[in-house]
Tab-separated table of C-alpha atoms in Angstrom:
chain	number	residue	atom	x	y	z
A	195	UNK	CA	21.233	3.876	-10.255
A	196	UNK	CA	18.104	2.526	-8.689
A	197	UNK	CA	14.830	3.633	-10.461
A	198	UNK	CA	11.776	5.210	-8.832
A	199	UNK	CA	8.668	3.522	-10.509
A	200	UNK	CA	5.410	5.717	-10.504
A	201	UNK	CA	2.293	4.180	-8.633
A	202	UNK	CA	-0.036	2.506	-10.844
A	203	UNK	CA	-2.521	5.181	-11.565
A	204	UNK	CA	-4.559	7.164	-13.803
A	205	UNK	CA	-3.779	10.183	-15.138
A	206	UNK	CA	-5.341	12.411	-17.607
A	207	UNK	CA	-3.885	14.665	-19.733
A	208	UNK	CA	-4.710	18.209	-18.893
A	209	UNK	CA	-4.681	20.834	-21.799
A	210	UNK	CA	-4.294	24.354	-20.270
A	211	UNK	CA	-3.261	27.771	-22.121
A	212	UNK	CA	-2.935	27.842	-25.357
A	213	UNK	CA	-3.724	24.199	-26.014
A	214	UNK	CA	-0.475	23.667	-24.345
A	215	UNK	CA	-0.895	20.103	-22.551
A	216	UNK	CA	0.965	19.627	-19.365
A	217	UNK	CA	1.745	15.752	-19.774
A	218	UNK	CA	3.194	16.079	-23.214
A	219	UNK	CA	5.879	18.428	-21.882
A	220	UNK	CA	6.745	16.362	-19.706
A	221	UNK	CA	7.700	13.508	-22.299
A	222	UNK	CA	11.184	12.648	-22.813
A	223	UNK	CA	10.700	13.626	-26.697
A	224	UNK	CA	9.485	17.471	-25.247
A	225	UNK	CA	12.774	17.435	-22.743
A	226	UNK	CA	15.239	16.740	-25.799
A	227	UNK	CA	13.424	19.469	-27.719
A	228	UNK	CA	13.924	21.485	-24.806
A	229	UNK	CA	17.113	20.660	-24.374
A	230	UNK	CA	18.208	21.595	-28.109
A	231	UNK	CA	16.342	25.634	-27.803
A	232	UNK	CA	17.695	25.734	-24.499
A	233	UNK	CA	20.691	26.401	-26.046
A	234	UNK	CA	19.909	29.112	-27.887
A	235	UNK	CA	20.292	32.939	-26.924
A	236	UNK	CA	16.506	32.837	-25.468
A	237	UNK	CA	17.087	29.868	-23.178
A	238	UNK	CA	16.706	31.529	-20.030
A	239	UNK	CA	12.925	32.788	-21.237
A	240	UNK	CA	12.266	29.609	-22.484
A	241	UNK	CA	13.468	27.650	-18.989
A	242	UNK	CA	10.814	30.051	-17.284
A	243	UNK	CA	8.289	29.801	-19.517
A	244	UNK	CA	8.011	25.707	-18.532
A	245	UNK	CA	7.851	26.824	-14.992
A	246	UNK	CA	5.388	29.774	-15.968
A	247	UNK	CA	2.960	26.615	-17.445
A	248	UNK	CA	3.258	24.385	-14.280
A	249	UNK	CA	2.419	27.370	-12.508
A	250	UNK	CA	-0.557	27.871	-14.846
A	251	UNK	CA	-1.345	24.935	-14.244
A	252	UNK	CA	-1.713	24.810	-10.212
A	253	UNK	CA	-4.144	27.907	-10.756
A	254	UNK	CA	-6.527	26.213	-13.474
A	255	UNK	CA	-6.515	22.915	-12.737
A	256	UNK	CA	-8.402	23.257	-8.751
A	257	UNK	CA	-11.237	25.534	-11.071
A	258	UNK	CA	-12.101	23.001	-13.555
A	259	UNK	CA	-14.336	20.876	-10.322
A	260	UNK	CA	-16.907	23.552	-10.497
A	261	UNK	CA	-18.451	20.888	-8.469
A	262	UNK	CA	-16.191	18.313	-7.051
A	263	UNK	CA	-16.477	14.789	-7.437
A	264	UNK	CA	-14.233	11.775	-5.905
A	265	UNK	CA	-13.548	10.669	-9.054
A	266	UNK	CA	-12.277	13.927	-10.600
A	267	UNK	CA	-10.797	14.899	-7.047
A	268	UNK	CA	-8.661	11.502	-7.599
A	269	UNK	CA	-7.659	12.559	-11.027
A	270	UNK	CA	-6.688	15.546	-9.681
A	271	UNK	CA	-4.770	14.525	-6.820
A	272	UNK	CA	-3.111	11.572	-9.169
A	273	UNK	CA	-2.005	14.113	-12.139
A	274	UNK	CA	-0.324	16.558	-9.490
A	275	UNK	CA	1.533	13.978	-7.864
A	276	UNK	CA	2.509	12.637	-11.734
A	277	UNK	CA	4.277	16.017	-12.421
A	278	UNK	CA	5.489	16.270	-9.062
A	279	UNK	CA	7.305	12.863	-9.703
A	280	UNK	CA	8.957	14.163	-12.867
A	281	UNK	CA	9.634	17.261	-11.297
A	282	UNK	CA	12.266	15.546	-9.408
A	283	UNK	CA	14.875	15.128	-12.382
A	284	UNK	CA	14.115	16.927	-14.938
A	285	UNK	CA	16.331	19.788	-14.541
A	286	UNK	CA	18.846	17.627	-12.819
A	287	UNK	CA	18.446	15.432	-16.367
A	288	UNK	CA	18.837	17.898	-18.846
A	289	UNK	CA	20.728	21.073	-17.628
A	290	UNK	CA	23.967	19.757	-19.166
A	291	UNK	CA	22.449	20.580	-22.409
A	292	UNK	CA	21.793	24.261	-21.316
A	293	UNK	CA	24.217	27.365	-21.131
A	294	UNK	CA	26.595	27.405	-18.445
A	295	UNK	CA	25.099	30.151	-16.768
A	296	UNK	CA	21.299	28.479	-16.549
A	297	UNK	CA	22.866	25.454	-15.512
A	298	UNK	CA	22.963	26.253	-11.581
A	299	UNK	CA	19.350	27.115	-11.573
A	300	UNK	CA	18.095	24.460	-13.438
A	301	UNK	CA	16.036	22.986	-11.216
A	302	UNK	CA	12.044	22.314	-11.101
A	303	UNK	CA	12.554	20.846	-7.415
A	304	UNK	CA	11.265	23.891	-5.626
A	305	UNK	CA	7.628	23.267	-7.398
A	306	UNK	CA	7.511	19.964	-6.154
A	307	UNK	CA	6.077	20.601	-2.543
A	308	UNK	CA	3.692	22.832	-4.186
A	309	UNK	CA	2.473	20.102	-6.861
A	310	UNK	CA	1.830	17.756	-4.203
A	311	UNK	CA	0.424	19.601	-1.332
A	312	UNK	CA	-2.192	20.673	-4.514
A	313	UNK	CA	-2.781	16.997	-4.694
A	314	UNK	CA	-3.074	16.112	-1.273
A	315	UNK	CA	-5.494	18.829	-0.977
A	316	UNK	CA	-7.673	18.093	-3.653
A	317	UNK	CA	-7.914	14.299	-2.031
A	318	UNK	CA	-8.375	15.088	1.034
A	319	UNK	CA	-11.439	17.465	1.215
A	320	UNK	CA	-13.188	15.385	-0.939
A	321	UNK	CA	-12.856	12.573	1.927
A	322	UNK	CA	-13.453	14.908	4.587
A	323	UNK	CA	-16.780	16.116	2.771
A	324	UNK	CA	-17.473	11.844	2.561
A	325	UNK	CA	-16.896	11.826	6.245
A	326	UNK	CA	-19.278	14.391	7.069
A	327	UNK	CA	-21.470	13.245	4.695
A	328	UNK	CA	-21.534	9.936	6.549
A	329	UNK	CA	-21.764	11.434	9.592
A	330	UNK	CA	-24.728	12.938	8.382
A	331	UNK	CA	-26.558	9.901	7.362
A	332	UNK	CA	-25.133	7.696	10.610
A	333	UNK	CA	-26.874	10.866	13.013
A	334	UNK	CA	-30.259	10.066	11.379
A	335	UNK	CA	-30.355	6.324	13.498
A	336	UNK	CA	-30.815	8.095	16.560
A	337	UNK	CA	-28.906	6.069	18.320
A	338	UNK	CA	-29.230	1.593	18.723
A	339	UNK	CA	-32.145	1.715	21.211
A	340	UNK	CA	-35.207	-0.534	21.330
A	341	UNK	CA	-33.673	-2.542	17.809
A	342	UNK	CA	-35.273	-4.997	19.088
A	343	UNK	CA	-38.594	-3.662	17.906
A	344	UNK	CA	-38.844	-4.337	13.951
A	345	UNK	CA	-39.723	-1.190	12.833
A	346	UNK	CA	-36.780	0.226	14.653
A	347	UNK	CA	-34.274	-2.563	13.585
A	348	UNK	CA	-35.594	-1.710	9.760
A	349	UNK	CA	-34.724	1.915	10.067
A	350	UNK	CA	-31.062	1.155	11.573
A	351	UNK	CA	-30.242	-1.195	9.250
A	352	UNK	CA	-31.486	0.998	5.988
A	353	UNK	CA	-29.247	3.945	6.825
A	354	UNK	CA	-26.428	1.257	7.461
A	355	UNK	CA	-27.199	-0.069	3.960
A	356	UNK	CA	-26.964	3.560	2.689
A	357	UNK	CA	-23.970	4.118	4.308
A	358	UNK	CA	-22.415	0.955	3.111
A	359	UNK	CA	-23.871	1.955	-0.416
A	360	UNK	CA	-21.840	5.307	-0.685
A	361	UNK	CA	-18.521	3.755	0.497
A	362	UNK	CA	-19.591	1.173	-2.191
A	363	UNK	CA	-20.035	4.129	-4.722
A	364	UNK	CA	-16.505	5.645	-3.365
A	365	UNK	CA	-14.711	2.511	-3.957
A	366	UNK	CA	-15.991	2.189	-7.686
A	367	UNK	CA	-14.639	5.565	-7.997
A	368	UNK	CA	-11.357	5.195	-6.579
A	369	UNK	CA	-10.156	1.689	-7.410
A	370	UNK	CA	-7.963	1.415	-9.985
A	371	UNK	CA	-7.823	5.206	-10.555
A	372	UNK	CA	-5.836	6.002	-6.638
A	373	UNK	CA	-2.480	4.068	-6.519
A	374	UNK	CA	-3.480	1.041	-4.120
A	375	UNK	CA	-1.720	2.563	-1.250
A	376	UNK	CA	-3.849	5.413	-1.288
A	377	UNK	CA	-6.607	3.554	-2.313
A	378	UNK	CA	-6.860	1.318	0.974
A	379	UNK	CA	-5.993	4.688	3.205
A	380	UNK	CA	-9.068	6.865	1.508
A	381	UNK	CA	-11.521	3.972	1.369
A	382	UNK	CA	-10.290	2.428	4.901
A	383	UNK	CA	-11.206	6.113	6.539
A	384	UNK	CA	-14.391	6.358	4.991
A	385	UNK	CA	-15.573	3.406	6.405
A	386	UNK	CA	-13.963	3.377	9.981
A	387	UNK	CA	-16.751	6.685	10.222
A	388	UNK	CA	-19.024	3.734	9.619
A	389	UNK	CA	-17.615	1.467	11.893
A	390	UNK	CA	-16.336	3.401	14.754
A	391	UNK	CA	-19.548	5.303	14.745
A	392	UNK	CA	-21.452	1.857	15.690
A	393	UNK	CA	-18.747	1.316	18.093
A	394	UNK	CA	-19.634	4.899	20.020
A	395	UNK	CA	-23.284	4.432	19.425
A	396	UNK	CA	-23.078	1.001	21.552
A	397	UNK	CA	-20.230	2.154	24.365
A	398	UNK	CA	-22.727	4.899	25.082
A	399	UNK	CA	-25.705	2.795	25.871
A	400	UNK	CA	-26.265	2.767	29.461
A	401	UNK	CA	-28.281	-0.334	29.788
A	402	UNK	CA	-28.556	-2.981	26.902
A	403	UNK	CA	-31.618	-5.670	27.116
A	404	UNK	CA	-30.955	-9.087	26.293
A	405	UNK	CA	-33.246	-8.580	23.440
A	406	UNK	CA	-31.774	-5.611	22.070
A	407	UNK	CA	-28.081	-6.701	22.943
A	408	UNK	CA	-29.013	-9.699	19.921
A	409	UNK	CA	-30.368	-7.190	17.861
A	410	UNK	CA	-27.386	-4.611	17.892
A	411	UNK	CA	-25.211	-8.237	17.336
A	412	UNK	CA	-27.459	-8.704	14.129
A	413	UNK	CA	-26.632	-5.041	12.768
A	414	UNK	CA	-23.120	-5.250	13.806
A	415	UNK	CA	-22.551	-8.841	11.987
A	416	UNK	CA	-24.189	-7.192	8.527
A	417	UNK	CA	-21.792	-4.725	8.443
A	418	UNK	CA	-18.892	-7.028	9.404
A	419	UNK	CA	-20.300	-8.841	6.367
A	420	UNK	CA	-20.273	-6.280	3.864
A	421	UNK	CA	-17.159	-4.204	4.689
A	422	UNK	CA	-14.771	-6.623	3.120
A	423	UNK	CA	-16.728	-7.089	-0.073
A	424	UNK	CA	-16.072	-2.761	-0.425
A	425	UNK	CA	-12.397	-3.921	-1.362
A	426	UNK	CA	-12.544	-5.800	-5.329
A	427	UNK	CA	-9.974	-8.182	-4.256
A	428	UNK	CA	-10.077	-10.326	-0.802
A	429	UNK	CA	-8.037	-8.980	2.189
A	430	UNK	CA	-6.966	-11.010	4.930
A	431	UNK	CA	-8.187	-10.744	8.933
A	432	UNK	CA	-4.532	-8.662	9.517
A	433	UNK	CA	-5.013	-6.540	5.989
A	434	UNK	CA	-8.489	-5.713	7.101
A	435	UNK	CA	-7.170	-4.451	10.309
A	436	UNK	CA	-4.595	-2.104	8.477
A	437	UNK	CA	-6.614	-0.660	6.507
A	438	UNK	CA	-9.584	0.019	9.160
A	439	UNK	CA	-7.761	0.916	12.408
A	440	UNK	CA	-11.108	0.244	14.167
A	441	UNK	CA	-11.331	-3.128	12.995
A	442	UNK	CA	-10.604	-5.206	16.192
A	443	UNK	CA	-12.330	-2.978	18.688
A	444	UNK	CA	-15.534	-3.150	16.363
A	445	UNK	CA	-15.454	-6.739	16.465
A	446	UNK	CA	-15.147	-6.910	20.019
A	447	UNK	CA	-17.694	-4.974	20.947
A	448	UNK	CA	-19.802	-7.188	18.430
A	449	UNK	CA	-18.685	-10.236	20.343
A	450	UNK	CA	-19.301	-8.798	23.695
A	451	UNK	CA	-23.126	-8.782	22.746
A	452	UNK	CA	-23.313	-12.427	23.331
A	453	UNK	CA	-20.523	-13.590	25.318
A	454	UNK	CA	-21.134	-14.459	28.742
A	455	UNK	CA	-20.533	-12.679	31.902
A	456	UNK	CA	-17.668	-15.277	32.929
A	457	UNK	CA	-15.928	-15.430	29.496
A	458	UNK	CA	-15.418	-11.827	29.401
A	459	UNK	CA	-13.653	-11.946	33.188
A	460	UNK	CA	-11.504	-14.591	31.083
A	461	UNK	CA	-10.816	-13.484	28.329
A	462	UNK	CA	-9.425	-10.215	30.645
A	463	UNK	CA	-7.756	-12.232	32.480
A	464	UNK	CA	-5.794	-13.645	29.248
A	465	UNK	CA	-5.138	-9.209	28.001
A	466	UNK	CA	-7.597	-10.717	25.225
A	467	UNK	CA	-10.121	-7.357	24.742
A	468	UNK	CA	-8.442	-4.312	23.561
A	469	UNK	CA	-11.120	-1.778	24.559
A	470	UNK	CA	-10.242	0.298	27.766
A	471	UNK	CA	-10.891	-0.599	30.932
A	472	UNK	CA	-13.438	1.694	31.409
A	473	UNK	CA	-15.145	0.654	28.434
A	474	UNK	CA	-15.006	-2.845	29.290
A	475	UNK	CA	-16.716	-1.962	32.950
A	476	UNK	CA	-19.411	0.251	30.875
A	477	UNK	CA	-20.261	-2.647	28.740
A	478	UNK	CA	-20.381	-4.972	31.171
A	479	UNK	CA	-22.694	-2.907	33.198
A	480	UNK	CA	-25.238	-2.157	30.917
A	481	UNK	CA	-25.483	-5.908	29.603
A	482	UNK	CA	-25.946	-7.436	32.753
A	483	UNK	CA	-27.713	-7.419	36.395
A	484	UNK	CA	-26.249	-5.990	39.511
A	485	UNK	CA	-24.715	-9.506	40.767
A	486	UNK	CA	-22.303	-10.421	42.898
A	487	UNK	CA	-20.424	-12.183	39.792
A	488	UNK	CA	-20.963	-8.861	37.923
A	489	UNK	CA	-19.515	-6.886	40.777
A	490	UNK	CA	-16.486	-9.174	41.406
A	491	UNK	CA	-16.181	-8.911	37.524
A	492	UNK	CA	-16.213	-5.570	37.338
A	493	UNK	CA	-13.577	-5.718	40.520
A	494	UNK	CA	-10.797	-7.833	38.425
A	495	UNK	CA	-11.288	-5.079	34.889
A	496	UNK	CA	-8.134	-2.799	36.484
């Protein structure tokens, strides 16, 4: 039989009622006790009981983050899906060992969905309230205009480095203690707000000056800097782009700050830019004088 491993993880034991804690009952040593007074004339209250503490423990667990925190939301999400996973077989595991007439409802299976939606839950608003947090901070740059003036570049770039800082703090938190799957999916989202943010902030610029087009290039090349260093071990051009679906078209629009007028009508030419049309027109328009190689560039973006 092929075994199902457990993501690397952590998970904390959780004592709920009565000092009772949930991880220790599901150790194989509590499923042979189990197993042994299942037999006995009070099985079936016994066989609910269990299900009475997992229930238990979906109601207490969500109240102990009185105040949420990613790390504790991870723990949290990590511990549900733990149970979840053993949830799976342990009734299938152990009802040969109870009274024939328990043995056909001897099943934990049904709690499963429950355990993990729990888990998913607890995860995901705590990313959601990162996102909006982000949001937040990325609304106070008022936009990329006039970076080319110093004061203005300075203010950009420190709520960038903020920005960059709390994904920084959120990947402290969540390495090593999210499975790496879920890992690279939480921290990758947090930080496409980041990046796909800049991306609207410079496809809605109407007109881009030479100077400024080399300033939003500058701000655009610190964060393509400092993104990869969020991960604790080095991810490859085609890893990078997994994880941060945003990746390419960031890095395009970076490029397109100081590429010439006749390289981007190549590089179309070749299907090498992956931004829409329409984008592609927009940015091409605001970097560059009404010409007639502008307009016949414009002409060949379909």
């Amino acid at each position: 039989m092929k075994q199902v491993l457990f993501s690397t993880c952590d998970v904390l034991p959780v004592q709920i009622a009565s000092g009772l804690q949930i991880h220790s009952c599901l150790t194989k040593r509590f499923y042979l006790r189990c197993a042994a007074v299942f037999a006995c004339s009070r099985a079936v209250e016994l066989f609910y009981g269990v299900r009475d503490v997992l229930d238990l423990f979906r109601s207490i667990a969500p109240t102990k983050l009185k105040k949420p925190d990613p790390y504790h939301s991870a723990i949290l999400h990590n511990d549900c899906f733990y149970i979840a996973h053993h949830l799976l077989c342990l009734g299938y595991r152990y009802k040969a060992s109870l009274p024939e007439d328990l043995q056909a409802i001897a099943t934990f299976v049904d709690l499963v969905p429950a355990f993990r939606q729990l888990g998913e839950q607890a995860l995901m608003t705590m990313v959601a309230e990162q996102h909006s947090l982000l949001r937040e901070k990325m609304e106070t740059m008022h936009g990329l205009r006039e970076c080319h003036l110093p004061e203005r570049f300075n203010e950009i770039r420190g709520v960038l480095d903020s920005c960059l800082e709390s994904a920084q703090e959120l990947g402290r938190a969540w390495d090593k203690t999210l499975p790496s799957t879920v890992f690279n999916m939480t921290l990758g989202s947090v930080v496409t707000v980041i990046m796909a943010g800049l991306v609207h902030e410079v496809l809605s610029l109407q007109d881009i000056a030479e100077r400024d087009a080399d300033g939003i290039h500058e701000l655009l090349s610190i964060v393509s800097e400092a993104v990869p260093k969020l991960w604790q071990v080095e991810l490859t051009p085609t890893e990078l782009a997994e994880h941060l679906p945003c990746w390419t078209r960031f890095h395009q629009v970076r490029e397109l700050m100081v590429t010439r007028l006749v390289d981007i009508g190549e590089k179309h030419q070749d299907q090498y830019w992956v931004l829409k049309s329409d984008e592609l027109r927009s940015m091409v328009k605001a970097l560059f004088t009404n010409t007639d190689m502008r307009a016949e560039i414009i002409a060949i973006i379909a």
